[in-house]
Coordinates of C-alpha atoms in Angstrom, one line a residue:
X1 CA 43.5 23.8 66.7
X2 CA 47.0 22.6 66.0
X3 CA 49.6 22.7 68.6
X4 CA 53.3 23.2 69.0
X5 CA 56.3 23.7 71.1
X6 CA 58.2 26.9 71.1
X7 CA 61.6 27.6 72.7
X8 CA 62.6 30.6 73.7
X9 CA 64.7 30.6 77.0
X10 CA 66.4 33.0 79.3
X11 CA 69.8 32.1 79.9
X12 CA 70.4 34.0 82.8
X13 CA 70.3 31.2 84.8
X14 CA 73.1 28.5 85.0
X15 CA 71.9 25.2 82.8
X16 CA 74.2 22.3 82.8
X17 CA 72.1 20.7 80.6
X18 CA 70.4 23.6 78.9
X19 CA 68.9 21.2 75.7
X20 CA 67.9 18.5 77.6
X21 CA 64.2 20.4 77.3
X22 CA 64.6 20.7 74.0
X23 CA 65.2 17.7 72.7
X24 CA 63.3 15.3 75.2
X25 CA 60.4 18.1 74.4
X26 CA 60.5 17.4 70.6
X27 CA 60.6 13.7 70.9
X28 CA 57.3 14.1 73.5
X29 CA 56.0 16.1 71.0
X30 CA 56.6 13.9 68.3
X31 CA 54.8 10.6 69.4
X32 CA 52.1 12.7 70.6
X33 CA 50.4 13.9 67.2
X34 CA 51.8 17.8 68.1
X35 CA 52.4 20.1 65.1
X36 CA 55.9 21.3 65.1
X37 CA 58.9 22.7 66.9
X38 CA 59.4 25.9 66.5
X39 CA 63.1 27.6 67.6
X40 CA 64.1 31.6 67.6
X41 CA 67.4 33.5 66.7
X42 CA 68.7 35.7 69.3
X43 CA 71.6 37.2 69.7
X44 CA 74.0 39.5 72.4
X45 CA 71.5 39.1 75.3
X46 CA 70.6 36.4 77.8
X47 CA 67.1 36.6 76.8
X48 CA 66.8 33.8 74.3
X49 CA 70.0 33.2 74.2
X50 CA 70.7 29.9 74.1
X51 CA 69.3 29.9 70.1
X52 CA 71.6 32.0 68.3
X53 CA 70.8 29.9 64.6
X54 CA 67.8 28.1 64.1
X55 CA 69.0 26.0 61.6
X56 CA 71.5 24.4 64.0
X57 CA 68.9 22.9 66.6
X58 CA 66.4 22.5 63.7
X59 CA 68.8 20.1 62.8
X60 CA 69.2 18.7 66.3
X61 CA 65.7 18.1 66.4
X62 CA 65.1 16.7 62.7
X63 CA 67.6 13.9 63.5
X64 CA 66.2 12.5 66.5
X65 CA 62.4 13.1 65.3
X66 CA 60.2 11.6 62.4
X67 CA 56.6 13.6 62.3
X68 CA 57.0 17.0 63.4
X69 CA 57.7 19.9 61.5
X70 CA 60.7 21.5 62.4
X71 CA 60.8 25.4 62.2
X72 CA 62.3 28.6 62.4
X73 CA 60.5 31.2 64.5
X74 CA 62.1 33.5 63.6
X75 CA 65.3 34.0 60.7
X76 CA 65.6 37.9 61.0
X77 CA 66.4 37.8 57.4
X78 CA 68.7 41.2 57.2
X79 CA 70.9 39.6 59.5
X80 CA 72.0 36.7 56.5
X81 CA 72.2 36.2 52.7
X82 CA 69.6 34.9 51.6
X83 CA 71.9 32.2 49.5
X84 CA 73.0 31.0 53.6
X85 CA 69.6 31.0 54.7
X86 CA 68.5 28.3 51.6
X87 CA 71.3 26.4 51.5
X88 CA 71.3 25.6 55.4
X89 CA 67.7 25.3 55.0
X90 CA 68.0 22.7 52.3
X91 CA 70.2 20.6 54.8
X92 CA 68.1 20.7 57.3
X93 CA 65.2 20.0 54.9
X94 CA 66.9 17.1 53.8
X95 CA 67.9 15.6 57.6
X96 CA 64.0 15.7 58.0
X97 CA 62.8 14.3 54.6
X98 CA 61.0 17.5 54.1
X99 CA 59.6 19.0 57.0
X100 CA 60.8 22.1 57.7
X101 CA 59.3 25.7 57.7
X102 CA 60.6 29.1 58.0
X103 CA 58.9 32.1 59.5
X104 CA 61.4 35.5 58.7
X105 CA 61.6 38.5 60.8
X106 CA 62.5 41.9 59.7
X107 CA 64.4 42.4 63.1
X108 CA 63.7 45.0 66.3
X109 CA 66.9 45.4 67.8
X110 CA 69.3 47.7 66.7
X111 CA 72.3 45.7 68.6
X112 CA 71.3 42.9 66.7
X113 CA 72.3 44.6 63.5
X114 CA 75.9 44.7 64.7
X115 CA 76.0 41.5 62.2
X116 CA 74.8 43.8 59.3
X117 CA 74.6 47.0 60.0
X118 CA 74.1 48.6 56.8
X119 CA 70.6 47.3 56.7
X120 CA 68.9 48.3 60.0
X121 CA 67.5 51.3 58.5
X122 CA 65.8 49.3 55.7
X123 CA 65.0 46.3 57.5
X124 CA 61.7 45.5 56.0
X125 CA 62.0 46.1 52.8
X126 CA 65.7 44.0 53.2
X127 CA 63.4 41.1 54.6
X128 CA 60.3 41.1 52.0
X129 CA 63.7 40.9 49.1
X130 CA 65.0 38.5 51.2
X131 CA 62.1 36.1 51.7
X132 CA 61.6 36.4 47.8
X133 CA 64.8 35.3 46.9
X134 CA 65.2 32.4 49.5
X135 CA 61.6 31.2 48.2
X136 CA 63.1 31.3 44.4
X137 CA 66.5 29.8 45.6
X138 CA 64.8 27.0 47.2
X139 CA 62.9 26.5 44.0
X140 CA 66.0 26.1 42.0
X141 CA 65.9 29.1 40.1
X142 CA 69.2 31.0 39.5
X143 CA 69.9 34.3 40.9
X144 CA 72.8 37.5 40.0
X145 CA 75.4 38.3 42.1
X146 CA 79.2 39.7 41.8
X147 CA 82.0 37.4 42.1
X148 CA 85.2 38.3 44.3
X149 CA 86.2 39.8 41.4
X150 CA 83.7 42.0 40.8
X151 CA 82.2 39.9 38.1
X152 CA 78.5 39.1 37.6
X153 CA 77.9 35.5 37.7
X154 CA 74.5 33.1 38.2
X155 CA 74.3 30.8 41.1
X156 CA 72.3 27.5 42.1
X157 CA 71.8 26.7 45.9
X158 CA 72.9 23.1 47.1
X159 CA 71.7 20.8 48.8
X160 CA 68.2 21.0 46.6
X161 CA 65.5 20.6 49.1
X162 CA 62.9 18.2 49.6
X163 CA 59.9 20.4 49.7
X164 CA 59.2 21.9 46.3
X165 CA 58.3 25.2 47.9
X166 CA 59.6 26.4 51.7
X167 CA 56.4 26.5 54.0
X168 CA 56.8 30.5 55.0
X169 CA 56.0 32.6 57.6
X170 CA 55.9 36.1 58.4
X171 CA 56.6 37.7 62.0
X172 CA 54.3 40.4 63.5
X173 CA 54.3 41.9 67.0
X174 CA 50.8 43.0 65.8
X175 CA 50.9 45.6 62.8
X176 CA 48.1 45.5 61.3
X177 CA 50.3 46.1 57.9
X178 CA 52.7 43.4 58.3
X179 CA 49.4 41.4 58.6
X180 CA 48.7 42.6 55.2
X181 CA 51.6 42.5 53.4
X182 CA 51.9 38.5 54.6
X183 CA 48.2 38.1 52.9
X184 CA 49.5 39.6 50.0
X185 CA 52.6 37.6 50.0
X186 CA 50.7 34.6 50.4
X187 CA 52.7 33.3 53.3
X188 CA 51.8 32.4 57.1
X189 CA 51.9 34.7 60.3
X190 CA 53.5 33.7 63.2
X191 CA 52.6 36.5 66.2
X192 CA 52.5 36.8 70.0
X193 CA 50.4 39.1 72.4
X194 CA 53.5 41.2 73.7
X195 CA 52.3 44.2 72.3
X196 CA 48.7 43.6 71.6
X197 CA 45.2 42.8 72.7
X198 CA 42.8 39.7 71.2
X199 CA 40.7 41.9 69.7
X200 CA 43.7 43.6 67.9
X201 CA 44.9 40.3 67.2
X202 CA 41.6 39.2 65.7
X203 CA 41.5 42.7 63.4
X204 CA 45.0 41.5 62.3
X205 CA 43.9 38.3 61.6
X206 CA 40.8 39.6 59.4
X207 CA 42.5 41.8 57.3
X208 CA 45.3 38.7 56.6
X209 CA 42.4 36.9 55.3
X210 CA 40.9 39.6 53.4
X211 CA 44.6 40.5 51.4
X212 CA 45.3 36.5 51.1
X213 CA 46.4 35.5 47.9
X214 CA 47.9 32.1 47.8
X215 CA 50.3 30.6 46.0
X216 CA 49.4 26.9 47.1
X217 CA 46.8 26.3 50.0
X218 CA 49.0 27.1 52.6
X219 CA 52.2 26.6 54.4
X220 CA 53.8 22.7 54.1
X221 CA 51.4 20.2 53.6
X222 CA 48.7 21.3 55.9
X223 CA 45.2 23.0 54.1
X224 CA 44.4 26.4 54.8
X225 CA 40.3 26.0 54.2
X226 CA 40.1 29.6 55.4
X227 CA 43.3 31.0 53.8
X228 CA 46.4 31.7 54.6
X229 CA 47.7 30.3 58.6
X230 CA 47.9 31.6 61.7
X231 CA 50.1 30.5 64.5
X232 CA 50.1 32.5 67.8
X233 CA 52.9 32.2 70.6
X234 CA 51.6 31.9 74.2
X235 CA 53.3 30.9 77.2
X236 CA 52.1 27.6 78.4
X237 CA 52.2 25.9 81.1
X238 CA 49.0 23.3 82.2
X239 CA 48.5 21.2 85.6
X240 CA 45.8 20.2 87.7
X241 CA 45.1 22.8 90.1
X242 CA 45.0 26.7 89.1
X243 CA 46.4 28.3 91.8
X244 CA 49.4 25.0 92.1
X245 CA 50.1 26.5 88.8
X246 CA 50.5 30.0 89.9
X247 CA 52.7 29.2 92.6
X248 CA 54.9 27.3 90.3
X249 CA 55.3 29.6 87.2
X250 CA 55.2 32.6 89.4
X251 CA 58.9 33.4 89.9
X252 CA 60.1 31.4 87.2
X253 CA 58.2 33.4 84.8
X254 CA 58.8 36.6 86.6
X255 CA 62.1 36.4 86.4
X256 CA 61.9 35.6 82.4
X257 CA 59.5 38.6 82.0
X258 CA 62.6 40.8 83.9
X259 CA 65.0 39.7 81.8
X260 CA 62.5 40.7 78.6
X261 CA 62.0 44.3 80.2
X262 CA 65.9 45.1 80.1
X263 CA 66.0 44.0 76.7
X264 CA 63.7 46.1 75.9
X265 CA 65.7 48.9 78.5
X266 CA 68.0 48.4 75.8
X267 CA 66.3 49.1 72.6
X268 CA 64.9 52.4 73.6
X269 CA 68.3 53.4 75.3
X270 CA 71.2 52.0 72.7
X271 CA 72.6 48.5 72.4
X272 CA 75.9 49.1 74.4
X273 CA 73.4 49.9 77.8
X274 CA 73.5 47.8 80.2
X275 CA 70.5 49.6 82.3
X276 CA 67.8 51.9 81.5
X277 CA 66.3 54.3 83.3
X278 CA 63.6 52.4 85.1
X279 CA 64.3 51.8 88.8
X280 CA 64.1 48.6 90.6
X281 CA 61.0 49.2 92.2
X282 CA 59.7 50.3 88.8
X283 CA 60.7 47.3 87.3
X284 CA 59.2 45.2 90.1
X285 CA 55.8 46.8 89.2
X286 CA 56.0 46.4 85.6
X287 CA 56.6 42.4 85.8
X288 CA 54.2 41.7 88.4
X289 CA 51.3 43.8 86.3
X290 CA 52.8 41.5 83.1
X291 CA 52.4 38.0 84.9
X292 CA 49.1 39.0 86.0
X293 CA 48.2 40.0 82.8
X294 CA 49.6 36.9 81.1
X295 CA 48.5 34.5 83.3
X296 CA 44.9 35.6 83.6
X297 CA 44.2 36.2 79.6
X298 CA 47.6 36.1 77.4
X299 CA 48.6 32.9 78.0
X300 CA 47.7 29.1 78.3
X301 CA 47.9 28.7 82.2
X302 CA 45.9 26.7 84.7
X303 CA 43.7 23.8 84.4
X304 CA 43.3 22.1 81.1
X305 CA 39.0 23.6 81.1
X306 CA 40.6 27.1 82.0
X307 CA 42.9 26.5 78.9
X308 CA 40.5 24.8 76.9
X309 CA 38.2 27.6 77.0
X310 CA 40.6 30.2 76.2
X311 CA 41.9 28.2 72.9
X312 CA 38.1 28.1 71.7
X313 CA 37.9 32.0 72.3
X314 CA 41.5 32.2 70.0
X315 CA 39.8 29.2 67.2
X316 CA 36.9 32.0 66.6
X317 CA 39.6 34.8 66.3
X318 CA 41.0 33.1 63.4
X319 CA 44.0 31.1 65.1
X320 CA 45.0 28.3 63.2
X321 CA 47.9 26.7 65.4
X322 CA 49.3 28.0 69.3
X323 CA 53.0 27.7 69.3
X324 CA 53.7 27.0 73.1
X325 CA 56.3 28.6 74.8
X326 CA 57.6 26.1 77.6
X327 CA 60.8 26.8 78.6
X328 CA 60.4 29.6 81.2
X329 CA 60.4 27.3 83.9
X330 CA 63.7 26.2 84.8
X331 CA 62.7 23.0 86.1
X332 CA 63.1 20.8 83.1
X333 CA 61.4 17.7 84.4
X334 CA 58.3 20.2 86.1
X335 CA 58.5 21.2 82.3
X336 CA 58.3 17.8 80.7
X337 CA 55.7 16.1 83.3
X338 CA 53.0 19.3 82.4
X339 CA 53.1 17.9 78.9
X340 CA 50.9 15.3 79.3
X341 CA 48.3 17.9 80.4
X342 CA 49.3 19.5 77.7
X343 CA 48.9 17.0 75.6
X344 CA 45.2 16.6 76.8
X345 CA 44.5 20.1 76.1
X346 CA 45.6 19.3 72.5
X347 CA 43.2 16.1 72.4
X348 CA 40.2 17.5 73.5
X349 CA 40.8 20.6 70.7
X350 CA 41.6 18.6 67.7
X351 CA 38.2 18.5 66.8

């Protein structure tokens, strides 16, 4: 099992400093034989926030690093041209002598789409056209498009990348057809277990093998023996003592899980909402059942055995790398001294 950080903070709260976890993260995670960094796009809400462009602290991150992979998790690809998305790529490629990845999202949130509005209805089919032509941009083929004035005329991305072909990944909150149609694309998944079980997961991961056709072995560098790869987001956070880890992710996750809930408040209500209909005690019910749920089977918490145990349970399902979500906590040094358990966790599952 590979491992990874993942960044995906709440910025509800007041952070001076708010990439100090970020970048003192990636250079942990870079002497310590970890996987990759992985950052989101967000945008108009707290939740996530603080990662509006991936490419931007994918760039932070390459220059101060020399191992990792640095990635996107996720582009929402109708949000961008697909000529922007290669050529900022292709810089950040080059700042890392060829170690970046890209997993693209089709987008969920309609006040997201304020950027491009004209292609929320046809997201998906916007993002598969878009990942195509970003993956034959990036290896310098040509592509049509209409000038300013209204001529056709053939363009060439620049900077050319390192990589020959972009490592690629494809986002899924768990549809079995989006599992699919990344076999058949021959790219990666990256997924979570917001909005399903690990034995949906592992029927997802099944039929992604079954449709896998690949283009090379797999994403980057890294064989894919079994076809295709398959990273999974968790929230992480690993100490000594189970229940000393309760007490300390308790509110802090909590009040991350809140701030997810009235995002979602917001999707089902309209973007320009600033409250759904829940109530506060309703909403008070809802996190505590999620952070018992997470912490107790959906997420890497506890004692490096409790976690260790768990990972083997997610190697069977077909996980190939856990991209670990660590920035919940707003303690950034409580953060930075669990990675050493952490990083045991990772040791004792290399094998």
């Amino acid at each position: 099992m590979d491992f990874s950080l993942f960044y995906f903070a709440d910025e509800s709260q007041d952070e001076k400093d708010r990439y100090r976890l970020l970048m003192e993260g990636a250079r942990f995670a870079d002497t310590h034989g970890f996987t990759a960094v992985w950052t989101p796009e967000r945008h108009f809400h707290p939740f996530g926030g603080g990662y509006p462009n991936p490419a931007l602290t994918g760039a932070a991150v390459a220059a101060i690093t020399e191992h990792i992979a640095v990635r996107a998790g996720s582009v929402v690809a109708p949000l961008h041209s697909p000529v922007r998305i290669a050529e900022e790529w292709a810089v950040v490629d080059n700042l890392s002598h060829g170690r970046v990845g890209v997993s693209f999202a089709s987008g969920w949130h309609s006040g997201d789409f304020a950027l491009r509005p004209e292609n929320y209805a046809d997201r998906k089919q916007v993002c598969a056209d878009t990942v195509d032509t970003v993956r034959r941009l990036w290896r310098r083929e040509e592509i049509d498009l209409v000038d300013g004035a209204g001529e056709p005329v053939r363009v060439r991305t620049y900077p050319a990348p390192v990589q020959p072909d972009l490592p690629v990944w494809l986002t899924t909150s768990g549809s079995v057809e989006t599992f699919r149609a990344a076999g058949r694309m021959g790219v990666g998944v990256l997924t979570h277990l917001l909005g399903q079980s690990l034995d949906e997961l592992a029927v997802g991961i099944a039929e992604y093998r079954r449709c896998f056709t690949p283009a090379h072995d797999g994403p980057g560098d890294a064989p894919a023996p079994r076809g295709g790869h398959v990273v999974l987001m968790l929230h992480t956070f690993v100490g000594t003592d189970r229940d000393t880890v309760r007490d300390v992710v308790h509110k802090p996750f909590s009040d991350y899980l809140r701030s997810s809930i009235r995002l979602s408040e917001r999707t089902a209500t309209g973007a320009g909402t600033q409250d759904g209909d829940l109530r506060p005690e309703d909403v008070d019910f809802l996190v505590e059942q999620s952070f018992n749920r997470y912490f107790e089977t959906s997420g890497l918490f506890g004692t490096v055995e409790d976690a260790e145990t768990f990972v083997r349970g997610l190697r069977a399902a077909g996980v190939d790398e856990i991209a670990c979500l660590i920035d919940f906590v707003g303690d950034t040094d409580v953060v930075l001294n669990g990675l050493e358990h952490l990083d045991e966790l990772r040791r004792r599952c290399a094998d």
